[in-house]
Amino acid sequence: MTCSLQLVATVIGHDQRVWQAKWNPAAKLLASCSADRSVRLYHYTQKENAITVDLAAVIETGHRRSVRSIAWAPSGKSLATASFDSTIGIWEPVNGSAGSASTEWECSSTIEGHENECKCVSYSTTGTLLATCGRDKSVWIWEVQPDSEYECISVLMEHTQDVKCVAWHPTAEVLVSASYDNTLKLYMDDPADDWYCFATLKGHASTVWCATFSPCGKFLASCSDDGNIIVWRPTNDDDSIVGDWKEVCRFAGHTGPIFSISWAERNPMDKDAVGLLASGGADGSIYLWVVKPGGTTAEKVACIENAHEADINSVDWSEGEGGGLYLASASDDGLVKVWQLQC
Amino acid sequence: MATQTYNANPTLFAPSSQSFRKNNADTLWLKHSDTDSEEDEDESPIDAQEVFDLLRSINDPEHPLTLEELKVLSRDQVTVEGNHVTVEFTPTTPACGMANVIGLAIMVRLYRSLPQRYKVRIGMTPGSHQHVAQVTKQLNDKERVAAAMEVDAIMESINNCLSTAGRRGEK
């Protein structure tokens, strides 16, 4: 079983390394953020096997340092930015819809709380919660209130080092964080008390750069500086996600650190599989993995060597119209590339 | 920046023979686009000697002496395999509080000088420092290095160390 990724667009624009590129879940927009402190928004149109990408807007964020991470709200109507300047920015269209090419974007809120570099930002699936993390070893959970007000409802100090990534479960209000302390932690809300950490996942030998739940919610994948990807699942057989999680499989392919993974819901090749996992790392390559039913094995189905000439910092799947699967990759080479899955 | 001297009387060593390659003189302040050009790469494939030449005259943060003179770095502590560059350095004392600064100076110098496709890993001589694992993990974390490079106070001391780097072993 093989497939390939066809390069369909190369997006030039940032002056410095691109940290992330993320598809808008509702509109035909791709956003990227960079060490040049800007966010660039691209409008795209698809025609059969082609995709055309046009610059829609440049947000000069006003962040005083790199914009490290971005996250779209599930509505697609607001965008959060996490910066090394310790703040989080919330951006919304001034008028009109997010997908319109003429839309201007303004900062509707600036969230302060972290002591130093913010590393990641993530909206919950319902869009009612926002999670942030940073070098101050903390994870913050914010409630999204009307009129772009964000109220801190919990500060979790569970990690012993820099927290690199936060990501929400697709259906439950469960959060995962990944850290420089080589562990992952899972959190949920105790309605009678505060948010708490209910599981610590140990298995990686170095920094865990990224974590993502499978679209079905039954699995979790993490990638590390140690070059491994690990798939985890709950220890409980009843699929209850609250409780301990165990490693069910690990696989490697990249040379050096893996910085980002993304898990596509559909898998055109194998409908029984747990989606299709893409990974990108310091070797500039992109790998595609089919995670088999049960999550106990994974098969490498594609490897695009030198997808970028420098480190790949992020990969993100979008399920396009008409069944197409597109992957956006962002790199230290200053480029964002769009790849189409071909099977 | 340093309020405390970690090694007041370091042992000195004479620089090894002069570099045999002096092309492109000082690449310290060249932009990536300049060093990236095809022509440049064709003329000078990068080897361990070239990497050592880029690093040998970096100034120690505490002394008006180079990393080579202090034997913090020697030619055989640099290896180049394909596009993988590995540099190991040896702090002058196991308690050297400047190990991070020295390592960061090496990283910044190579980040500015080498084409982007080169991957740099930095290490410290085993047993040479009380926090070898901790310091090397931080130096090899690209995000931490990127963040440090945005802090003016840190870059001021790094740029001081790098002000002599262009001598490439010459006095």
Coordinates of C-alpha atoms in Angstrom, one line a residue:
Chain A
M1 CA 0.0 0.0 0.0
T2 CA 1.6 3.3 -1.0
C3 CA 0.5 6.8 -1.7
S4 CA 2.3 10.0 -2.3
L5 CA 2.0 13.7 -1.6
Q6 CA 2.0 16.0 -4.7
L7 CA 3.2 19.5 -4.2
V8 CA 0.4 21.8 -5.3
A9 CA 1.4 25.2 -4.0
T10 CA 4.5 26.9 -2.6
V11 CA 3.7 30.0 -0.6
I12 CA 6.3 32.7 -0.3
G13 CA 5.9 35.7 1.9
H14 CA 7.5 35.5 5.4
D15 CA 10.9 37.1 5.9
Q16 CA 12.0 34.6 8.5
R17 CA 11.3 31.1 9.7
V18 CA 7.6 30.0 9.6
W19 CA 6.6 28.3 12.8
Q20 CA 3.1 27.1 11.9
A21 CA 0.5 26.9 9.1
K22 CA -3.1 26.1 10.0
W23 CA -6.2 25.6 7.9
N24 CA -9.3 27.5 8.8
P25 CA -12.0 24.9 9.7
A26 CA -14.9 26.9 8.2
A27 CA -13.6 29.2 5.4
K28 CA -11.1 28.7 2.6
L29 CA -8.2 30.2 4.4
L30 CA -4.8 29.1 5.4
A31 CA -2.9 31.0 8.2
S32 CA 0.8 31.0 8.9
C33 CA 2.9 32.6 11.6
S34 CA 6.5 33.5 11.7
A35 CA 9.6 34.8 13.6
D36 CA 9.0 37.9 11.5
R37 CA 6.1 38.6 13.9
S38 CA 3.4 38.6 11.3
V39 CA 0.5 36.3 10.4
R40 CA -0.3 35.8 6.8
L41 CA -3.7 34.7 5.6
Y42 CA -4.1 33.0 2.2
H43 CA -7.3 32.4 0.4
Y44 CA -7.4 29.2 -1.7
T45 CA -9.6 27.8 -4.4
Q46 CA -9.6 24.2 -5.6
K47 CA -10.2 22.8 -9.0
E48 CA -9.9 19.1 -9.4
N49 CA -6.2 18.4 -8.9
A50 CA -5.1 22.0 -8.6
I51 CA -5.2 24.5 -5.8
T52 CA -4.7 28.3 -6.2
V53 CA -3.4 30.2 -3.2
D54 CA -3.7 34.0 -3.0
L55 CA -2.7 36.3 -0.3
A56 CA -5.8 37.6 1.6
A57 CA -4.3 39.6 4.4
V58 CA -1.2 40.2 6.4
I59 CA -1.6 40.8 10.1
E60 CA 1.3 42.8 11.5
T61 CA 0.5 41.5 14.9
G62 CA 2.3 44.0 17.1
H63 CA 3.8 41.1 19.0
R64 CA 7.2 42.2 20.1
R65 CA 8.8 38.8 19.4
S66 CA 8.2 35.7 17.3
V67 CA 4.7 34.5 16.8
R68 CA 5.3 30.8 17.7
S69 CA 1.8 29.3 17.4
I70 CA -1.7 30.0 16.0
A71 CA -5.1 28.4 16.5
W72 CA -8.4 28.9 14.7
A73 CA -11.5 28.9 16.8
P74 CA -13.8 26.1 15.5
S75 CA -16.2 28.7 14.1
G76 CA -13.3 29.9 11.9
K77 CA -14.2 33.5 13.0
S78 CA -11.3 34.2 15.3
L79 CA -7.6 33.4 15.4
A80 CA -5.4 33.2 18.4
T81 CA -1.6 33.9 18.3
A82 CA 0.9 32.8 20.9
S83 CA 4.1 34.8 21.0
F84 CA 7.6 34.6 22.7
D85 CA 6.6 38.1 24.0
S86 CA 4.5 36.2 26.6
T87 CA 1.1 37.3 25.3
I88 CA -1.7 35.8 23.4
G89 CA -3.5 37.8 20.7
I90 CA -7.1 37.2 19.5
W91 CA -7.8 38.4 16.0
E92 CA -11.2 38.9 14.3
P93 CA -12.4 40.2 11.0
V94 CA -13.3 43.9 11.2
N95 CA -16.3 43.4 9.0
G96 CA -17.6 40.8 6.7
S97 CA -16.7 37.1 6.8
A98 CA -13.4 35.5 7.6
G99 CA -13.3 33.9 4.1
S100 CA -13.6 37.2 2.2
A101 CA -10.3 38.2 0.6
S102 CA -10.9 41.9 1.4
T103 CA -11.4 41.4 5.1
E104 CA -9.3 43.3 7.5
W105 CA -8.4 41.8 10.8
E106 CA -8.0 43.5 14.2
C107 CA -6.9 42.5 17.6
S108 CA -10.0 42.1 19.7
S109 CA -8.1 41.0 22.8
T110 CA -4.7 40.6 24.3
I111 CA -4.3 38.0 27.0
E112 CA -1.6 38.3 29.6
G113 CA -0.6 35.8 32.2
H114 CA 2.5 33.8 31.2
E115 CA 5.8 35.0 32.7
N116 CA 7.8 34.5 29.5
E117 CA 7.6 32.8 26.1
C118 CA 4.3 31.3 25.1
K119 CA 4.8 28.2 23.0
C120 CA 1.4 27.0 21.9
V121 CA -2.3 27.9 21.9
S122 CA -5.3 25.6 21.2
Y123 CA -9.2 26.0 21.2
S124 CA -11.4 23.2 22.5
T125 CA -13.7 21.6 19.9
T126 CA -16.7 23.6 21.2
G127 CA -14.7 26.8 21.1
T128 CA -15.6 27.6 24.7
L129 CA -12.2 27.0 26.1
L130 CA -8.7 28.1 25.1
A131 CA -5.5 26.5 26.4
T132 CA -2.0 28.1 26.4
C133 CA 1.4 27.0 27.6
G134 CA 5.0 28.2 27.8
R135 CA 8.5 28.2 29.1
D136 CA 7.2 29.1 32.6
K137 CA 6.2 25.4 32.9
S138 CA 2.6 26.3 33.1
V139 CA -0.6 25.4 31.2
W140 CA -3.4 28.0 31.4
I141 CA -7.1 27.3 30.6
W142 CA -9.2 30.3 29.6
E143 CA -13.0 30.5 29.3
V144 CA -14.1 32.2 26.1
Q145 CA -16.8 34.7 27.0
P146 CA -18.9 37.0 24.8
D147 CA -17.3 40.0 23.3
S148 CA -13.9 38.4 23.1
E149 CA -13.4 38.3 26.8
Y150 CA -11.1 35.5 28.1
E151 CA -11.2 34.6 31.8
C152 CA -8.6 32.4 33.3
I153 CA -10.2 29.4 35.0
S154 CA -7.1 27.3 35.8
V155 CA -3.3 27.5 35.9
L156 CA -1.8 24.0 35.9
M157 CA 1.8 23.7 37.1
E158 CA 2.4 20.0 36.6
H159 CA 5.4 19.9 34.3
T160 CA 8.9 20.4 35.7
Q161 CA 10.1 22.1 32.4
D162 CA 9.1 24.2 29.4
V163 CA 5.7 23.2 28.0
K164 CA 5.9 22.9 24.2
C165 CA 2.4 22.0 23.1
V166 CA -1.3 21.8 24.2
A167 CA -4.1 20.1 22.3
W168 CA -7.7 19.3 23.1
H169 CA -9.6 16.0 22.8
P170 CA -12.0 16.1 19.8
T171 CA -15.2 15.4 21.8
A172 CA -14.5 15.6 25.6
E173 CA -13.1 18.5 27.5
V174 CA -9.8 16.8 28.1
L175 CA -6.5 18.5 27.4
V176 CA -3.0 17.1 26.7
S177 CA 0.3 18.9 27.2
A178 CA 3.7 17.9 26.0
S179 CA 7.0 19.1 27.6
Y180 CA 10.7 19.5 27.6
D181 CA 10.6 17.3 30.7
N182 CA 10.0 14.3 28.2
T183 CA 6.4 13.6 29.5
L184 CA 2.8 14.2 28.4
K185 CA 0.1 15.1 30.9
L186 CA -3.7 14.8 30.6
Y187 CA -6.1 17.1 32.4
M188 CA -9.8 17.5 33.0
D189 CA -12.2 19.5 35.1
D190 CA -13.4 18.3 38.4
P191 CA -16.8 20.1 38.6
A192 CA -16.6 20.2 42.4
D193 CA -13.1 21.6 42.4
D194 CA -10.5 22.7 39.9
W195 CA -8.9 21.3 36.7
Y196 CA -6.5 18.5 37.6
C197 CA -3.9 16.2 35.9
F198 CA -5.2 12.7 35.8
A199 CA -2.4 11.0 33.8
T200 CA 1.3 11.4 33.2
L201 CA 2.6 9.6 30.1
K202 CA 6.3 8.5 30.2
G203 CA 8.0 6.9 27.2
H204 CA 9.9 9.5 25.3
A205 CA 13.6 9.9 25.9
S206 CA 13.7 13.6 25.1
T207 CA 11.5 16.7 24.6
V208 CA 8.0 15.9 23.4
W209 CA 7.4 18.5 20.7
C210 CA 3.8 17.8 19.7
A211 CA 0.8 15.8 20.7
T212 CA -2.6 15.2 19.0
F213 CA -5.6 13.0 19.7
S214 CA -6.8 10.8 16.9
P215 CA -10.0 12.2 15.3
C216 CA -12.0 9.3 16.8
G217 CA -10.7 10.4 20.2
K218 CA -9.6 6.8 21.3
F219 CA -5.9 7.4 20.7
L220 CA -3.2 9.9 21.3
A221 CA 0.0 10.4 19.3
S222 CA 3.1 12.2 20.4
C223 CA 6.4 13.0 18.7
S224 CA 9.8 13.8 20.2
D225 CA 13.3 15.1 19.8
D226 CA 14.3 11.4 20.3
G227 CA 13.0 10.7 16.8
N228 CA 10.0 8.5 17.8
I229 CA 6.3 8.8 17.4
I230 CA 4.3 7.0 20.1
V231 CA 0.7 6.0 20.0
W232 CA -1.1 5.8 23.3
R233 CA -4.5 4.5 24.4
P234 CA -6.5 4.4 27.6
T235 CA -5.6 1.5 29.9
N236 CA -9.3 0.9 30.6
D237 CA -10.9 -1.6 28.1
D238 CA -14.2 0.3 28.2
D239 CA -12.7 3.1 26.2
S240 CA -13.1 5.5 29.1
I241 CA -10.5 8.2 28.4
V242 CA -10.2 9.3 32.0
G243 CA -7.6 7.2 33.7
D244 CA -4.2 5.9 32.8
W245 CA -3.0 5.7 29.2
K246 CA -0.4 3.3 27.9
E247 CA 1.9 3.1 25.0
V248 CA 0.6 0.8 22.3
C249 CA 3.1 1.4 19.6
R250 CA 6.1 3.4 18.6
F251 CA 7.7 4.0 15.3
A252 CA 10.6 6.0 13.8
G253 CA 11.8 7.1 10.4
H254 CA 13.0 10.7 10.5
T255 CA 16.6 11.5 11.1
G256 CA 16.6 13.7 14.2
P257 CA 13.9 15.5 16.0
I258 CA 10.2 15.3 15.0
F259 CA 8.6 18.6 15.5
S260 CA 5.0 18.1 14.4
I261 CA 2.3 15.5 13.7
S262 CA -1.2 15.8 12.3
W263 CA -3.9 13.2 12.2
A264 CA -6.3 13.1 9.3
E265 CA -9.8 11.7 10.1
R266 CA -10.3 9.9 6.8
N267 CA -7.9 7.5 5.2
P268 CA -8.8 6.9 1.5
M269 CA -6.6 3.8 1.4
D270 CA -7.8 1.9 4.5
K271 CA -11.1 2.8 5.9
D272 CA -10.6 0.6 9.0
A273 CA -7.4 2.3 9.9
V274 CA -7.2 5.0 12.6
G275 CA -6.8 7.8 10.1
L276 CA -3.6 8.9 8.5
L277 CA -0.8 10.5 10.4
A278 CA 1.6 12.9 8.9
S279 CA 4.9 13.9 10.6
G280 CA 7.5 16.6 9.9
G281 CA 10.9 17.2 11.4
A282 CA 14.4 18.6 11.5
D283 CA 15.4 16.5 8.5
G284 CA 13.0 18.5 6.2
S285 CA 11.1 15.3 5.4
I286 CA 7.4 14.5 5.6
Y287 CA 6.3 10.9 6.5
L288 CA 2.8 9.5 6.2
W289 CA 1.8 6.6 8.5
V290 CA -1.3 4.4 8.5
V291 CA -2.1 3.6 12.1
K292 CA -3.8 0.1 12.1
P293 CA -7.0 -0.7 13.9
G294 CA -6.4 -1.0 17.6
G295 CA -3.4 1.3 17.2
T296 CA -0.9 -1.4 17.9
T297 CA 1.0 -1.1 14.6
A298 CA 1.7 1.6 12.1
E299 CA 2.9 1.3 8.5
K300 CA 4.9 3.9 6.7
V301 CA 3.1 4.6 3.4
A302 CA 5.0 7.6 2.1
C303 CA 8.2 9.6 2.7
I304 CA 8.9 12.9 1.0
E305 CA 12.6 13.5 1.5
N306 CA 13.7 17.1 1.4
A307 CA 10.1 18.4 1.3
H308 CA 11.7 21.6 2.5
E309 CA 15.4 22.6 2.5
A310 CA 15.3 23.2 6.2
D311 CA 13.5 22.0 9.4
I312 CA 9.8 21.5 9.1
N313 CA 8.1 23.0 12.1
S314 CA 4.5 22.1 11.5
V315 CA 2.2 19.9 9.4
D316 CA -1.6 20.3 9.3
W317 CA -4.2 18.3 7.4
S318 CA -7.2 19.8 5.8
E319 CA -10.1 17.9 4.4
G320 CA -10.9 19.8 1.2
E321 CA -14.1 19.7 -0.7
G322 CA -14.7 16.8 -3.1
G323 CA -12.8 14.3 -1.0
G324 CA -9.3 15.8 -1.4
L325 CA -6.9 15.7 1.5
Y326 CA -4.4 18.6 1.7
L327 CA -1.4 18.9 4.0
A328 CA 0.2 22.3 4.8
S329 CA 3.8 22.3 5.9
A330 CA 5.7 25.3 7.4
S331 CA 9.5 25.5 7.6
D332 CA 12.6 27.3 8.7
D333 CA 13.2 28.0 4.9
G334 CA 10.5 30.7 5.2
L335 CA 8.0 28.8 3.1
V336 CA 4.6 27.2 3.4
K337 CA 3.9 24.3 1.1
V338 CA 0.6 22.7 0.3
W339 CA 0.6 19.0 -0.6
Q340 CA -2.3 16.9 -2.0
L341 CA -2.6 13.3 -1.1
Q342 CA -2.7 11.0 -4.0
C343 CA -3.5 7.3 -3.7
Chain B
M1 CA 26.9 40.8 32.2
A2 CA 29.3 38.5 34.1
T3 CA 29.6 39.6 37.8
Q4 CA 31.6 36.5 38.8
T5 CA 34.7 35.1 37.2
Y6 CA 34.4 31.3 37.0
N7 CA 38.0 30.6 36.1
A8 CA 40.3 33.5 36.8
N9 CA 43.5 31.9 35.7
P10 CA 42.9 29.6 32.7
T11 CA 45.7 27.6 31.1
L12 CA 46.7 29.1 27.8
F13 CA 47.5 27.2 24.6
A14 CA 49.1 28.4 21.4
P15 CA 46.8 28.4 18.3
S16 CA 47.5 25.6 15.9
S17 CA 48.9 26.3 12.5
Q18 CA 47.1 28.8 10.4
S19 CA 44.1 27.8 8.5
F20 CA 44.9 26.7 5.0
R21 CA 41.6 28.1 3.7
K22 CA 41.1 31.8 3.8
N23 CA 38.5 32.2 1.2
N24 CA 35.5 34.3 1.8
A25 CA 37.3 35.9 4.7
D26 CA 34.8 36.7 7.3
T27 CA 31.3 35.4 6.9
L28 CA 30.2 36.7 10.2
W29 CA 27.9 39.4 9.1
L30 CA 26.8 38.0 5.8
K31 CA 23.1 37.3 5.4
H32 CA 21.9 33.8 4.7
S33 CA 21.1 34.7 1.2
D34 CA 24.8 35.5 0.6
T35 CA 26.2 32.3 2.0
D36 CA 23.4 30.3 0.4
S37 CA 24.4 31.0 -3.1
E38 CA 25.1 28.0 -5.3
E39 CA 28.4 29.5 -6.4
D40 CA 29.6 29.8 -2.9
E41 CA 28.8 26.2 -2.0
D42 CA 30.4 24.9 -5.1
E43 CA 33.6 26.7 -4.4
S44 CA 33.9 25.6 -0.8
P45 CA 32.4 22.4 0.4
I46 CA 32.2 22.7 4.1
D47 CA 34.5 20.4 6.1
A48 CA 35.5 20.2 9.7
Q49 CA 38.5 22.5 9.1
E50 CA 36.2 25.2 7.7
V51 CA 33.8 24.8 10.7
F52 CA 36.7 25.0 13.1
D53 CA 38.0 28.1 11.4
L54 CA 34.6 29.7 11.8
L55 CA 34.7 29.0 15.5
R56 CA 38.3 29.0 16.7
S57 CA 38.6 32.8 17.2
I58 CA 35.4 33.3 19.1
N59 CA 36.2 35.2 22.3
D60 CA 35.7 33.6 25.7
P61 CA 33.0 35.5 27.6
E62 CA 35.3 36.0 30.6
H63 CA 38.8 36.5 29.1
P64 CA 40.2 38.4 26.1
L65 CA 41.3 35.0 24.7
T66 CA 39.8 32.8 22.1
L67 CA 38.2 29.4 22.5
E68 CA 41.2 27.9 20.7
E69 CA 43.7 29.6 23.0
L70 CA 41.8 28.3 26.1
K71 CA 41.4 24.8 24.5
V72 CA 37.7 25.1 24.9
L73 CA 37.6 24.0 21.3
S74 CA 40.0 22.1 19.1
R75 CA 40.0 21.0 15.5
D76 CA 39.3 17.3 16.3
Q77 CA 36.2 18.3 18.3
V78 CA 34.5 19.2 15.1
T79 CA 33.0 16.5 12.8
V80 CA 31.1 17.0 9.5
E81 CA 29.3 14.1 7.9
G82 CA 27.2 15.2 4.9
N83 CA 25.1 18.1 6.2
H84 CA 25.4 17.0 9.9
V85 CA 27.9 19.2 11.9
T86 CA 28.8 18.1 15.4
V87 CA 30.8 20.4 17.7
E88 CA 31.9 19.3 21.1
F89 CA 33.4 21.9 23.5
T90 CA 35.2 21.7 26.8
P91 CA 34.5 24.3 29.4
T92 CA 37.6 25.4 31.3
T93 CA 36.2 24.3 34.6
P94 CA 33.4 21.9 35.6
A95 CA 31.5 24.7 37.3
C96 CA 31.8 27.2 34.4
G97 CA 28.8 29.3 34.6
M98 CA 29.5 30.6 31.1
A99 CA 29.1 27.2 29.3
N100 CA 25.6 28.2 28.1
V101 CA 27.0 31.5 26.6
I102 CA 29.9 29.7 24.9
G103 CA 27.6 27.1 23.5
L104 CA 25.1 29.7 22.3
A105 CA 27.9 31.7 20.7
I106 CA 29.0 28.6 18.7
M107 CA 25.4 28.0 17.7
V108 CA 24.8 31.6 16.6
R109 CA 28.0 31.7 14.7
L110 CA 27.1 28.6 12.7
Y111 CA 23.5 29.6 12.3
R112 CA 24.7 32.9 10.7
S113 CA 27.5 31.3 8.6
L114 CA 26.4 27.9 7.4
P115 CA 23.8 27.3 4.6
Q116 CA 20.4 26.4 6.2
R117 CA 20.6 22.8 5.1
Y118 CA 23.4 22.1 7.6
K119 CA 22.2 20.6 10.9
V120 CA 24.2 21.5 13.9
R121 CA 24.4 19.4 17.1
I122 CA 26.4 20.6 20.0
G123 CA 28.0 18.6 22.8
M124 CA 30.3 18.9 25.7
T125 CA 33.3 16.7 26.6
P126 CA 31.9 14.0 29.0
G127 CA 32.7 14.9 32.5
S128 CA 33.9 18.4 31.6
H129 CA 31.0 20.1 33.3
Q130 CA 28.7 19.4 36.2
H131 CA 25.6 19.9 34.0
V132 CA 26.6 18.4 30.7
A133 CA 23.2 16.9 29.9
Q134 CA 21.2 19.9 31.0
V135 CA 23.3 22.4 29.1
T136 CA 23.6 20.4 25.9
K137 CA 19.8 19.7 25.9
Q138 CA 19.1 23.4 26.1
L139 CA 21.7 24.3 23.4
N140 CA 20.2 21.7 21.0
D141 CA 16.6 22.9 21.5
K142 CA 16.1 25.1 18.5
E143 CA 13.1 26.9 20.1
R144 CA 15.1 27.9 23.2
V145 CA 18.0 29.1 20.9
A146 CA 15.5 31.0 18.7
A147 CA 14.0 32.6 21.8
A148 CA 17.4 33.5 23.3
M149 CA 18.4 35.1 20.0
E150 CA 15.5 37.6 20.4
V151 CA 16.7 38.8 23.8
D152 CA 18.9 42.0 23.4
A153 CA 20.9 41.4 26.6
I154 CA 21.8 37.9 25.6
M155 CA 22.7 38.9 22.1
E156 CA 24.9 41.7 23.4
S157 CA 27.2 39.2 25.2
I158 CA 27.0 36.8 22.2
N159 CA 28.0 39.5 19.8
N160 CA 30.9 40.4 22.0
C161 CA 32.2 36.9 21.9
L162 CA 31.7 36.8 18.1
S163 CA 33.4 40.1 17.5
T164 CA 36.8 38.3 17.1
A165 CA 35.4 35.3 15.3
G166 CA 36.4 36.6 11.8
R167 CA 40.1 36.2 12.6
R168 CA 39.9 32.5 12.0
G169 CA 43.0 31.7 14.0
E170 CA 45.0 34.7 13.0
K171 CA 46.3 37.1 15.6

